[in-house]
């Protein structure tokens, strides 16, 4: 029923009841001795009985202190709503017709919007400590205030508890009214923030009209659900009935988790000890209670509670909030009177148009000081029985927090922690944490040990397979190729293979029984499409899938995968030609260019060393024929470091040292490359990897049903016409042999099995994707987490490797990955060394030539006749060449220099 329809109904009720209200329009401006306040509660409820006593106690305490209202008296009239919205509305009309300045209530959120429309029109604040619907917006209902934390905070606390224990799904059981329905909606939002969810919602008729049969129907449905975490958000009478029925159905046993909202804590506080049967039905339940810090004032009030209540009922936190609500109004009135405010009422202009009609709606008056009183309430800053009281700009209370209680037995429940909006879950009272910086990290969330239903302290798993006889339908690809992985046995419904054995080994490690049956997917004529298989899981056709299912991004968006049980990745396999051995294999380590440059440098270095050593070293002198042989022998012998000629000049030694280093590197590289060539089988193919395959414009084969097709077309932009579907290893071999495709792109495990029987083909290049195979389950399935743990255990204890060896060991062919030409050493790898050697040789020759020219001009001054120019230059050149070729005697040179110096001095 919509809110507007409800309002319309109650306006009709208003029309029929206005005859009870005096109908004289008036303008009242006075400062009466009595200030009227109305309170709407249901006396038969726990909170109604407690708040009735607390409100009257607060009225008495306020009136006993003349400083509060300056001698005026507070008069609070209580009205029994008796679970009836109509009676709540009648009570509000009665109070508004008696010039009440505020209304406490209503007790439930159902009537809050209706009464708020009245308060908005007549400017009378309404304060409620039990109508805690989180959707009652102050923007829509500015005169309605919640003086206790609304259910947004309580549902946030429940979501934090669920997340703390690692549960991912819950079942919500709640009363189908505004407050409970909207509270559960908020709970769903808060759970979603923590990657959790409500898997099922069980609704009950509004309190107290729910019957035992209604509860049985809903709990029977809940019992068939996977989730065993149940959040019960209702009221006391319905809540106790739910637990009684749950006890009868065996739903209070080990494995279940029950979290009750604050209604249960009010029962425990106000009606303890419980009846024996009732206490058995709530053992192990968690519940929340609004947290009120300890204080002397609170302790004093609790001490006199039995006296003021005549022992009729125990005190609960909502009694404290009721008491504080009266004081909030009283202190706001004190400020109102201190501001010289007057309690004046005037006719409502919107209702004046109803004058003269049968129904005198003009009898309702507007409280002229309502806005001022409301502002004073919102600015309140006091310390009450519930602690410091202030309103934030959004009208939420200051530091909302809850105690978390664990029911142990009929007369005992204990506090296992706290929740506060400031710091989350803790075992330290929230008021102590407010003095420290907020820290809501997971590591900082703590609760004490809890006794769960079934009298166990071990945390429940939170879910089970429903006990309704239905087995999990596990899909298995009905493959026609690579049947070592998964295959059907002889036309039966039984399956076998590597993937099946891994699944069976993992499921044995689970700490609980999993009923399942394998269901073949595919027609058995060709490999099924794995993307369609994944979609069937998402559509609830299957409860999981076991097989060679690659974990790729598109699939993880719609299902959950376990930990990979084998590595995978796309590779390129193609036909290769084996390079035959020949008599000239020893030349293959170097490219022809490398051989040529190396030979030239041997000759260059030999010539350079001969030039540098010719004038001073007898081993580099002699007839021309002998000198040519010396140059060749010296240069070639350096290849083996076997040269016997000594170098005596400094420049020659420098060049030789650099050259020997170059020769050392070349020799080492040649030896290593030749060893590789002679020990590794060499293959030839124009395809060297995925890049060369894509640019070749050749056709590419892929396995039917594999994700390789989408990856090649969508990720690598290979045109569809170049892609050829192949269904079996035999088709791979035929297509590659005939040249129908240049290469096949498939996952490595398939390729390894293929190459174990077909030795003419080889993997080219490296894997260009990284993935793995896993088992698929629906999103947020707890089974995927437990199976992942089991797979890790199989990997650690070596069982996974044994299964792999049993099904996938390949020995027929060795894998061949070498590529033609990749073993040959290029000139680019050595050009730096040759450049260094060339520069050193050139510099040495340049220095040697400069030194020789200087020596020539010193020993042979130019004294020829300038008139005979050409003959003189020719003779000079011949003299220089003779000088360069003659053996230099170091002792004679020194003697000549000495004589020259003496003659110059004389």
mmCIF file of C-alpha atoms in Angstrom, residues 147 324-325 328 380-391 398:
data_model
loop_
_atom_site.group_PDB
_atom_site.id
_atom_site.type_symbol
_atom_site.label_atom_id
_atom_site.label_comp_id
_atom_site.label_asym_id
_atom_site.label_seq_id
_atom_site.Cartn_x
_atom_site.Cartn_y
_atom_site.Cartn_z
ATOM 1 C CA UNK A 147 16.400 10.347 19.277
ATOM 2 C CA UNK A 324 16.350 11.348 27.635
ATOM 3 C CA UNK A 325 13.766 12.284 24.992
ATOM 4 C CA UNK A 328 15.602 16.933 25.324
ATOM 5 C CA UNK A 380 20.758 20.496 22.105
ATOM 6 C CA UNK A 381 24.057 19.597 23.772
ATOM 7 C CA UNK A 382 23.553 17.613 26.927
ATOM 8 C CA UNK A 383 24.629 14.463 28.733
ATOM 9 C CA UNK A 384 21.778 12.095 29.436
ATOM 10 C CA UNK A 385 21.399 8.560 30.676
ATOM 11 C CA UNK A 386 22.440 7.348 27.200
ATOM 12 C CA UNK A 387 25.582 9.502 27.165
ATOM 13 C CA UNK A 388 26.397 12.723 25.311
ATOM 14 C CA UNK A 389 23.447 13.884 23.195
ATOM 15 C CA UNK A 390 23.865 16.008 20.102
ATOM 16 C CA UNK A 391 22.456 16.012 16.590
ATOM 17 C CA UNK A 398 26.340 11.515 18.189
#
